[in-house]
Amino acid sequence: MLLLSMLLLLQNRRGSELKRRAVLLLKFAKKEYFLMEKELSEHLKLKDFEIIKDDGRLLFKKNNDFIIKVTGNLSTTLLPKLLPLLNGKYSTQKILDSLKEIDNESILSTLGMLKKYEIVETDNCPSLELLSKKEIDTFKHQIKFFSYRQNEEKYEMQISLKKAKVNLVGTKNFLFPLVRNLINSGIGEITFFCKKGINKSLLNMDFEQLSSSHSHLVKKSYDTLCEEDILFNNPDFLIVADEDISIKELDSINGCNFKNKVPWISFSDIGEVETIIGPLVVPYKTPCYRCFELRKESNLNLYKELRLFKNADKKILNKKSYLSPFIEILSGIMALEVIKYLSGVVSAMTLGKIYTINWLTMETKVHHILKLPRCPVCGVKEKAPFSIWQEPIKE
């Protein structure tokens, strides 16, 4: 029988009150945590813990709400020798061979216990055809973050990003930080469209800094965005980051994406005190952008006047006013939403919702968007069969 004393300190916040809960775990039996024969080939790796020695004990700190205290012989004899080998480079069998002075049963039962309580994780890498060693090293911090949510699928999430094809439409100010964030996250193919008239030499100079062996970049320009541009390279996702884009253009993009089942996200009101991010639209699953616009319009005080601006063919555009950090924050949040959606690590915050930021107070809010049953794009009327008594009479 192997004796081990561990103390878990968990802090739970309920309202303004901070409560502590302590759980004492004693007397772990060898058989309960004994590793199976097939697990001897596994490569185990210590999770993100800060470890210190204090008066004959070992303290493992994951964060301020999770601390493990190990006392007894285990903290002074076995663990100090075992922990340096838990770096993902050694198989369980190799660890046994390296610690011959300690009996195998004690090592195996300790490894089993560490695994059961998620102090260590399996670090078996995927096929190098799917993810190279260089890519694993480049995105190791991101892969480790994925492991907090789904340890068994952490590499699959990174592979999903590598296989993803993302198209971006917008202005240079927003495209550069967005592309940088997507490249740094490992998105495989990125195509960005910029309006014609932009200084191409400046654009090329900036994007040369983002050259990466992990992502394939394609640069294109356009006068008027068409369906062929939106669907270029059969994208898995579309990002619209243009502060001057019109509602008509957004409606056109919404209809095209709905018809071709392309998820997409945009922002609006960048020149205002409050900026809206989203909604992230997944055709046939969430409310579409038209649902959002119609609900938004129904709550406007100056509805008639704003409709005139929306339907106007020619406008005198004044440059938007904002501070440079707004662009970085906005681009970072949009890129984060795309990464969450494509990897599946967690549900995107703007999925069927909008996220507003007040740039003066930095206050944020999340608002749910409800699907409109009579939406002209995604409503049930559009998909309903022909009914002669419901159709207008033709003269």
CSV table of C-alpha atoms in Angstrom, one decimal:
chain,number,residue,atom,x,y,z
A,1,MET,CA,0.0,0.0,0.0
A,2,LEU,CA,1.4,3.4,-1.0
A,3,LEU,CA,0.5,6.3,1.3
A,4,LEU,CA,0.1,9.8,-0.1
A,5,SER,CA,-1.3,12.9,1.5
A,6,MET,CA,-2.7,15.5,-0.9
A,7,LEU,CA,-4.5,18.7,-0.2
A,8,LEU,CA,-6.6,20.5,-2.9
A,9,LEU,CA,-7.4,24.1,-2.2
A,10,LEU,CA,-10.3,25.2,-4.3
A,11,GLN,CA,-11.7,28.7,-4.3
A,12,ASN,CA,-15.2,29.3,-5.5
A,13,ARG,CA,-16.6,32.7,-6.0
A,14,ARG,CA,-20.3,33.2,-5.3
A,15,GLY,CA,-21.3,36.9,-5.6
A,16,SER,CA,-18.8,39.0,-3.6
A,17,GLU,CA,-18.1,36.2,-1.1
A,18,LEU,CA,-15.0,34.1,-1.6
A,19,LYS,CA,-15.3,30.6,-0.2
A,20,ARG,CA,-12.6,27.9,0.2
A,21,ARG,CA,-13.1,24.2,0.0
A,22,ALA,CA,-10.5,21.7,1.1
A,23,VAL,CA,-10.5,18.1,0.1
A,24,LEU,CA,-8.0,15.6,1.8
A,25,LEU,CA,-7.0,12.6,-0.2
A,26,LEU,CA,-5.3,9.8,1.7
A,27,LYS,CA,-3.9,6.3,1.2
A,28,PHE,CA,-3.9,5.7,-2.6
A,29,ALA,CA,-3.6,1.9,-3.2
A,30,LYS,CA,-1.3,0.7,-6.0
A,31,LYS,CA,-3.9,-1.4,-7.7
A,32,GLU,CA,-6.4,1.4,-8.1
A,33,TYR,CA,-3.9,3.5,-10.1
A,34,PHE,CA,-1.9,0.8,-11.7
A,35,LEU,CA,-1.2,1.4,-15.4
A,36,MET,CA,-2.1,-1.2,-18.0
A,37,GLU,CA,0.6,-2.9,-20.0
A,38,LYS,CA,-0.4,-1.0,-23.2
A,39,GLU,CA,0.2,2.3,-21.5
A,40,LEU,CA,3.9,1.6,-21.1
A,41,SER,CA,4.5,3.2,-24.5
A,42,GLU,CA,2.8,6.4,-23.6
A,43,HIS,CA,4.8,9.6,-23.2
A,44,LEU,CA,3.6,11.5,-20.2
A,45,LYS,CA,4.2,15.2,-19.7
A,46,LEU,CA,3.7,17.3,-16.6
A,47,LYS,CA,0.9,19.9,-17.1
A,48,ASP,CA,1.4,23.6,-16.4
A,49,PHE,CA,2.2,23.7,-12.7
A,50,GLU,CA,4.5,25.9,-10.7
A,51,ILE,CA,6.4,23.5,-8.3
A,52,ILE,CA,8.2,24.5,-5.1
A,53,LYS,CA,9.7,22.6,-2.1
A,54,ASP,CA,8.8,23.7,1.3
A,55,ASP,CA,9.8,22.0,4.6
A,56,GLY,CA,9.8,18.5,3.1
A,57,ARG,CA,6.7,18.9,1.0
A,58,LEU,CA,6.0,19.6,-2.7
A,59,LEU,CA,3.5,22.3,-3.7
A,60,PHE,CA,1.9,22.2,-7.2
A,61,LYS,CA,0.2,25.4,-8.2
A,62,LYS,CA,-1.8,25.5,-11.4
A,63,ASN,CA,-3.5,28.9,-10.7
A,64,ASN,CA,-4.6,30.9,-7.8
A,65,ASP,CA,-7.7,28.6,-7.4
A,66,PHE,CA,-5.9,25.2,-7.6
A,67,ILE,CA,-3.0,24.1,-5.3
A,68,ILE,CA,-1.9,20.6,-4.5
A,69,LYS,CA,0.2,19.8,-1.4
A,70,VAL,CA,2.1,16.5,-1.4
A,71,THR,CA,3.7,15.3,1.8
A,72,GLY,CA,5.4,12.1,3.1
A,73,ASN,CA,8.1,9.9,1.6
A,74,LEU,CA,6.7,10.4,-1.9
A,75,SER,CA,7.6,14.1,-1.8
A,76,THR,CA,11.2,13.5,-0.7
A,77,THR,CA,12.2,10.3,-2.5
A,78,LEU,CA,10.2,9.3,-5.6
A,79,LEU,CA,8.8,12.5,-7.1
A,80,PRO,CA,12.0,14.6,-7.1
A,81,LYS,CA,13.5,11.9,-9.4
A,82,LEU,CA,10.4,11.3,-11.4
A,83,LEU,CA,9.3,14.8,-12.2
A,84,PRO,CA,12.3,15.7,-14.4
A,85,LEU,CA,11.5,12.7,-16.6
A,86,LEU,CA,7.9,13.9,-17.2
A,87,ASN,CA,8.7,16.2,-20.1
A,88,GLY,CA,7.0,14.2,-22.9
A,89,LYS,CA,10.3,12.8,-24.2
A,90,TYR,CA,10.3,9.6,-22.3
A,91,SER,CA,8.0,6.6,-22.6
A,92,THR,CA,6.7,5.0,-19.4
A,93,GLN,CA,8.9,2.0,-20.1
A,94,LYS,CA,12.0,4.3,-20.4
A,95,ILE,CA,11.1,6.0,-17.1
A,96,LEU,CA,11.0,2.5,-15.5
A,97,ASP,CA,14.4,1.7,-17.0
A,98,SER,CA,15.9,5.0,-15.8
A,99,LEU,CA,14.7,4.6,-12.2
A,100,LYS,CA,15.9,1.0,-11.5
A,101,GLU,CA,16.7,1.8,-7.8
A,102,ILE,CA,12.9,2.3,-7.2
A,103,ASP,CA,10.5,-0.7,-7.6
A,104,ASN,CA,8.3,-0.6,-10.7
A,105,GLU,CA,5.1,-0.9,-8.7
A,106,SER,CA,5.7,2.3,-6.8
A,107,ILE,CA,6.5,4.2,-10.1
A,108,LEU,CA,3.5,2.8,-12.0
A,109,SER,CA,1.1,3.5,-9.2
A,110,THR,CA,2.4,7.1,-8.8
A,111,LEU,CA,2.2,7.7,-12.6
A,112,GLY,CA,-1.4,6.3,-12.6
A,113,MET,CA,-2.4,8.6,-9.7
A,114,LEU,CA,-0.8,11.7,-11.4
A,115,LYS,CA,-2.6,10.8,-14.6
A,116,LYS,CA,-6.0,10.2,-12.9
A,117,TYR,CA,-5.9,13.5,-11.2
A,118,GLU,CA,-4.7,15.3,-14.4
A,119,ILE,CA,-1.4,16.4,-13.1
A,120,VAL,CA,0.2,14.8,-16.1
A,121,GLU,CA,-1.1,14.4,-19.7
A,122,THR,CA,-0.4,12.0,-22.5
A,123,ASP,CA,1.9,13.7,-25.1
A,124,ASN,CA,1.7,11.3,-28.0
A,125,CYS,CA,2.2,13.4,-31.1
A,126,PRO,CA,0.1,13.0,-34.3
A,127,SER,CA,1.4,11.8,-37.6
A,128,LEU,CA,4.1,14.2,-39.0
A,129,GLU,CA,2.1,14.4,-42.2
A,130,LEU,CA,-0.7,16.2,-40.3
A,131,LEU,CA,1.4,18.3,-38.0
A,132,SER,CA,5.2,18.7,-38.3
A,133,LYS,CA,7.6,18.9,-35.4
A,134,LYS,CA,8.3,22.5,-36.3
A,135,GLU,CA,4.6,23.3,-36.2
A,136,ILE,CA,4.2,21.6,-32.9
A,137,ASP,CA,7.0,23.7,-31.5
A,138,THR,CA,5.7,26.9,-33.0
A,139,PHE,CA,2.2,26.5,-31.7
A,140,LYS,CA,3.1,24.7,-28.4
A,141,HIS,CA,1.5,27.4,-26.2
A,142,GLN,CA,-1.7,27.2,-28.2
A,143,ILE,CA,-1.8,23.4,-28.2
A,144,LYS,CA,-1.2,23.5,-24.4
A,145,PHE,CA,-4.2,25.9,-24.1
A,146,PHE,CA,-6.3,23.5,-26.1
A,147,SER,CA,-5.4,20.7,-23.7
A,148,TYR,CA,-7.1,22.5,-20.8
A,149,ARG,CA,-10.4,22.0,-22.6
A,150,GLN,CA,-10.0,18.8,-24.5
A,151,ASN,CA,-6.7,17.1,-23.8
A,152,GLU,CA,-7.3,14.1,-26.1
A,153,GLU,CA,-8.1,16.4,-29.0
A,154,LYS,CA,-5.6,19.2,-28.6
A,155,TYR,CA,-3.6,18.2,-31.7
A,156,GLU,CA,-6.8,17.7,-33.7
A,157,MET,CA,-7.8,21.3,-32.9
A,158,GLN,CA,-4.5,22.6,-34.2
A,159,ILE,CA,-4.8,20.4,-37.3
A,160,SER,CA,-8.3,21.8,-37.9
A,161,LEU,CA,-6.8,25.3,-38.0
A,162,LYS,CA,-4.1,24.1,-40.3
A,163,LYS,CA,-6.7,22.7,-42.7
A,164,ALA,CA,-8.9,25.8,-42.6
A,165,LYS,CA,-9.3,28.3,-45.4
A,166,VAL,CA,-10.3,31.8,-44.4
A,167,ASN,CA,-11.1,34.7,-46.7
A,168,LEU,CA,-10.9,38.4,-45.5
A,169,VAL,CA,-12.5,41.4,-47.0
A,170,GLY,CA,-11.6,44.9,-45.7
A,171,THR,CA,-9.3,47.8,-45.5
A,172,LYS,CA,-5.5,47.7,-44.9
A,173,ASN,CA,-5.8,49.0,-41.3
A,174,PHE,CA,-7.8,46.0,-40.2
A,175,LEU,CA,-6.4,43.4,-42.6
A,176,PHE,CA,-2.9,43.6,-41.3
A,177,PRO,CA,-3.5,42.8,-37.6
A,178,LEU,CA,-6.2,40.2,-38.6
A,179,VAL,CA,-3.9,38.3,-41.0
A,180,ARG,CA,-1.1,38.5,-38.4
A,181,ASN,CA,-3.3,36.9,-35.7
A,182,LEU,CA,-4.5,34.2,-38.1
A,183,ILE,CA,-1.0,33.3,-39.2
A,184,ASN,CA,0.2,33.2,-35.6
A,185,SER,CA,-2.6,30.8,-34.8
A,186,GLY,CA,-1.8,28.4,-37.6
A,187,ILE,CA,-4.6,29.0,-40.2
A,188,GLY,CA,-3.5,27.1,-43.3
A,189,GLU,CA,-4.8,29.2,-46.2
A,190,ILE,CA,-5.6,32.9,-46.0
A,191,THR,CA,-7.0,35.0,-48.9
A,192,PHE,CA,-7.5,38.7,-48.3
A,193,PHE,CA,-9.3,41.2,-50.6
A,194,CYS,CA,-8.5,44.9,-50.5
A,195,LYS,CA,-10.3,47.7,-52.3
A,196,LYS,CA,-8.5,49.0,-55.4
A,197,GLY,CA,-6.7,52.3,-55.0
A,198,ILE,CA,-4.6,51.3,-52.0
A,199,ASN,CA,-0.9,51.8,-52.2
A,200,LYS,CA,0.1,48.3,-53.3
A,201,SER,CA,3.8,48.8,-52.5
A,202,LEU,CA,3.0,49.7,-48.9
A,203,LEU,CA,0.6,46.8,-48.7
A,204,ASN,CA,3.2,44.3,-50.0
A,205,MET,CA,5.9,45.8,-47.7
A,206,ASP,CA,3.7,45.3,-44.6
A,207,PHE,CA,2.6,41.8,-45.5
A,208,GLU,CA,6.1,40.6,-46.2
A,209,GLN,CA,6.7,40.8,-42.5
A,210,LEU,CA,4.1,38.1,-42.1
A,211,SER,CA,5.7,35.6,-44.4
A,212,SER,CA,5.3,32.2,-42.8
A,213,SER,CA,6.0,28.6,-43.8
A,214,HIS,CA,2.8,27.6,-41.9
A,215,SER,CA,0.3,29.6,-43.8
A,216,HIS,CA,-0.4,30.2,-47.5
A,217,LEU,CA,-1.2,33.9,-48.3
A,218,VAL,CA,-3.1,35.1,-51.3
A,219,LYS,CA,-3.6,38.9,-52.0
A,220,LYS,CA,-6.4,40.2,-54.2
A,221,SER,CA,-8.0,43.5,-54.9
A,222,TYR,CA,-11.5,44.5,-56.0
A,223,ASP,CA,-13.7,47.4,-57.1
A,224,THR,CA,-17.1,45.9,-56.2
A,225,LEU,CA,-17.2,42.7,-54.2
A,226,CYS,CA,-19.0,39.9,-56.1
A,227,GLU,CA,-20.0,36.4,-55.3
A,228,GLU,CA,-16.9,35.0,-57.1
A,229,ASP,CA,-14.7,36.9,-54.7
A,230,ILE,CA,-16.5,35.8,-51.5
A,231,LEU,CA,-16.4,32.1,-52.6
A,232,PHE,CA,-12.8,32.3,-53.9
A,233,ASN,CA,-10.9,29.0,-52.9
A,234,ASN,CA,-14.1,27.6,-51.3
A,235,PRO,CA,-13.5,29.2,-47.9
A,236,ASP,CA,-14.4,27.7,-44.5
A,237,PHE,CA,-15.0,31.1,-43.1
A,238,LEU,CA,-15.3,34.8,-44.2
A,239,ILE,CA,-14.3,37.9,-42.2
A,240,VAL,CA,-15.6,41.3,-43.2
A,241,ALA,CA,-13.5,44.1,-41.7
A,242,ASP,CA,-14.3,47.2,-43.7
A,243,GLU,CA,-15.3,50.3,-41.7
A,244,ASP,CA,-16.8,51.9,-44.9
A,245,ILE,CA,-18.8,49.0,-46.2
A,246,SER,CA,-22.5,49.7,-46.9
A,247,ILE,CA,-25.5,47.9,-45.5
A,248,LYS,CA,-26.4,46.9,-49.1
A,249,GLU,CA,-23.0,45.2,-49.5
A,250,LEU,CA,-23.4,43.4,-46.2
A,251,ASP,CA,-26.9,42.2,-47.3
A,252,SER,CA,-25.4,40.9,-50.5
A,253,ILE,CA,-22.6,39.1,-48.6
A,254,ASN,CA,-25.2,37.7,-46.2
A,255,GLY,CA,-27.3,36.3,-49.0
A,256,CYS,CA,-24.3,34.8,-50.8
A,257,ASN,CA,-23.0,33.1,-47.6
A,258,PHE,CA,-26.4,31.8,-46.7
A,259,LYS,CA,-26.9,30.3,-50.1
A,260,ASN,CA,-23.4,28.7,-50.1
A,261,LYS,CA,-23.3,27.8,-46.3
A,262,VAL,CA,-20.2,29.9,-45.5
A,263,PRO,CA,-20.0,31.1,-41.8
A,264,TRP,CA,-18.9,34.7,-41.4
A,265,ILE,CA,-18.5,37.6,-39.0
A,266,SER,CA,-18.3,41.4,-39.3
A,267,PHE,CA,-18.3,44.5,-37.2
A,268,SER,CA,-20.2,47.8,-37.4
A,269,ASP,CA,-20.2,51.3,-36.0
A,270,ILE,CA,-16.4,51.6,-35.7
A,271,GLY,CA,-16.6,55.4,-35.8
A,272,GLU,CA,-19.1,55.5,-32.9
A,273,VAL,CA,-18.5,55.4,-29.1
A,274,GLU,CA,-19.8,51.9,-29.1
A,275,THR,CA,-18.6,49.3,-31.7
A,276,ILE,CA,-20.6,46.1,-32.4
A,277,ILE,CA,-18.7,42.9,-33.1
A,278,GLY,CA,-20.8,40.2,-34.8
A,279,PRO,CA,-23.0,38.4,-35.1
A,280,LEU,CA,-21.1,35.3,-36.1
A,281,VAL,CA,-23.5,33.8,-38.6
A,282,VAL,CA,-23.6,30.1,-39.4
A,283,PRO,CA,-26.2,29.5,-42.2
A,284,TYR,CA,-29.2,27.4,-41.3
A,285,LYS,CA,-28.1,27.3,-37.6
A,286,THR,CA,-28.0,30.8,-36.3
A,287,PRO,CA,-30.0,34.0,-37.2
A,288,CYS,CA,-28.6,35.6,-40.3
A,289,TYR,CA,-27.2,39.2,-40.6
A,290,ARG,CA,-30.6,40.3,-42.1
A,291,CYS,CA,-32.3,39.1,-38.9
A,292,PHE,CA,-29.9,41.3,-36.9
A,293,GLU,CA,-30.4,44.4,-39.1
A,294,LEU,CA,-34.2,44.1,-39.1
A,295,ARG,CA,-34.3,43.8,-35.3
A,296,LYS,CA,-31.8,46.6,-34.9
A,297,GLU,CA,-33.8,48.9,-37.2
A,298,SER,CA,-37.0,48.2,-35.3
A,299,ASN,CA,-35.5,49.7,-32.1
A,300,LEU,CA,-34.1,52.9,-33.7
A,301,ASN,CA,-35.6,56.3,-32.9
A,302,LEU,CA,-34.7,57.8,-36.2
A,303,TYR,CA,-35.8,54.9,-38.3
A,304,LYS,CA,-37.1,56.8,-41.4
A,305,GLU,CA,-34.1,59.1,-41.7
A,306,LEU,CA,-31.6,56.2,-41.2
A,307,ARG,CA,-33.4,54.2,-43.9
A,308,LEU,CA,-32.7,57.1,-46.3
A,309,PHE,CA,-29.0,56.8,-45.6
A,310,LYS,CA,-29.1,53.0,-46.0
A,311,ASN,CA,-30.8,53.2,-49.4
A,312,ALA,CA,-28.8,56.1,-50.8
A,313,ASP,CA,-26.7,55.2,-53.9
A,314,LYS,CA,-24.2,58.0,-53.4
A,315,LYS,CA,-22.9,59.3,-50.1
A,316,ILE,CA,-20.2,61.8,-49.1
A,317,LEU,CA,-18.1,59.6,-46.8
A,318,ASN,CA,-16.3,61.2,-43.9
A,319,LYS,CA,-13.3,59.3,-42.5
A,320,LYS,CA,-14.1,57.4,-39.3
A,321,SER,CA,-12.6,58.6,-36.1
A,322,TYR,CA,-10.9,56.1,-33.7
A,323,LEU,CA,-7.7,55.5,-31.8
A,324,SER,CA,-5.1,53.1,-33.1
A,325,PRO,CA,-5.5,50.6,-30.1
A,326,PHE,CA,-9.2,50.2,-31.1
A,327,ILE,CA,-8.0,48.4,-34.3
A,328,GLU,CA,-5.8,46.0,-32.5
A,329,ILE,CA,-8.4,45.2,-29.9
A,330,LEU,CA,-11.2,44.8,-32.5
A,331,SER,CA,-9.0,42.7,-34.8
A,332,GLY,CA,-7.8,40.5,-31.9
A,333,ILE,CA,-11.4,39.7,-30.7
A,334,MET,CA,-12.6,38.9,-34.3
A,335,ALA,CA,-9.6,36.6,-34.9
A,336,LEU,CA,-10.2,34.9,-31.5
A,337,GLU,CA,-13.8,34.3,-32.4
A,338,VAL,CA,-12.7,32.7,-35.7
A,339,ILE,CA,-10.1,30.5,-34.0
A,340,LYS,CA,-12.6,29.3,-31.4
A,341,TYR,CA,-15.2,28.5,-34.1
A,342,LEU,CA,-12.8,26.7,-36.4
A,343,SER,CA,-10.9,24.7,-33.7
A,344,GLY,CA,-14.0,23.9,-31.6
A,345,VAL,CA,-12.1,24.5,-28.4
A,346,VAL,CA,-15.1,26.4,-27.1
A,347,SER,CA,-18.2,28.0,-28.5
A,348,ALA,CA,-17.6,31.5,-30.0
A,349,MET,CA,-19.0,34.3,-27.9
A,350,THR,CA,-20.6,36.0,-30.9
A,351,LEU,CA,-22.3,32.8,-32.2
A,352,GLY,CA,-25.8,34.1,-32.8
A,353,LYS,CA,-25.0,37.1,-30.6
A,354,ILE,CA,-23.4,40.6,-30.8
A,355,TYR,CA,-20.7,41.9,-28.6
A,356,THR,CA,-20.5,45.6,-27.9
A,357,ILE,CA,-17.5,47.6,-26.6
A,358,ASN,CA,-17.8,51.1,-25.3
A,359,TRP,CA,-14.4,52.7,-26.1
A,360,LEU,CA,-14.8,55.4,-23.4
A,361,THR,CA,-15.6,53.2,-20.5
A,362,MET,CA,-14.4,49.8,-21.9
A,363,GLU,CA,-17.7,48.4,-20.8
A,364,THR,CA,-18.8,45.3,-22.8
A,365,LYS,CA,-22.2,43.7,-23.3
A,366,VAL,CA,-23.4,40.6,-25.1
A,367,HIS,CA,-26.9,40.6,-26.7
A,368,HIS,CA,-28.7,37.6,-28.1
A,369,ILE,CA,-30.0,37.8,-31.7
A,370,LEU,CA,-33.3,36.0,-32.3
A,371,LYS,CA,-34.2,34.6,-35.6
A,372,LEU,CA,-37.0,36.4,-37.5
A,373,PRO,CA,-39.6,33.9,-38.7
A,374,ARG,CA,-40.4,36.2,-41.7
A,375,CYS,CA,-36.7,37.1,-42.5
A,376,PRO,CA,-36.5,37.5,-46.3
A,377,VAL,CA,-33.2,35.6,-46.3
A,378,CYS,CA,-33.4,32.7,-43.7
A,379,GLY,CA,-37.0,32.9,-42.6
A,380,VAL,CA,-39.5,30.0,-42.9
A,381,LYS,CA,-41.5,31.8,-45.5
A,382,GLU,CA,-38.5,31.7,-47.9
A,383,LYS,CA,-38.4,27.9,-47.6
A,384,ALA,CA,-42.1,27.3,-47.5
A,385,PRO,CA,-43.8,25.5,-50.5
A,386,PHE,CA,-45.9,27.5,-53.0
A,387,SER,CA,-49.4,28.2,-51.7
A,388,ILE,CA,-51.7,29.9,-54.2
A,389,TRP,CA,-53.9,31.5,-51.6
A,390,GLN,CA,-50.8,33.2,-50.0
A,391,GLU,CA,-49.3,34.6,-53.2
A,392,PRO,CA,-50.0,38.1,-54.5
A,393,ILE,CA,-52.4,38.3,-57.5
A,394,LYS,CA,-50.7,39.2,-60.7
A,395,GLU,CA,-52.5,41.6,-62.9
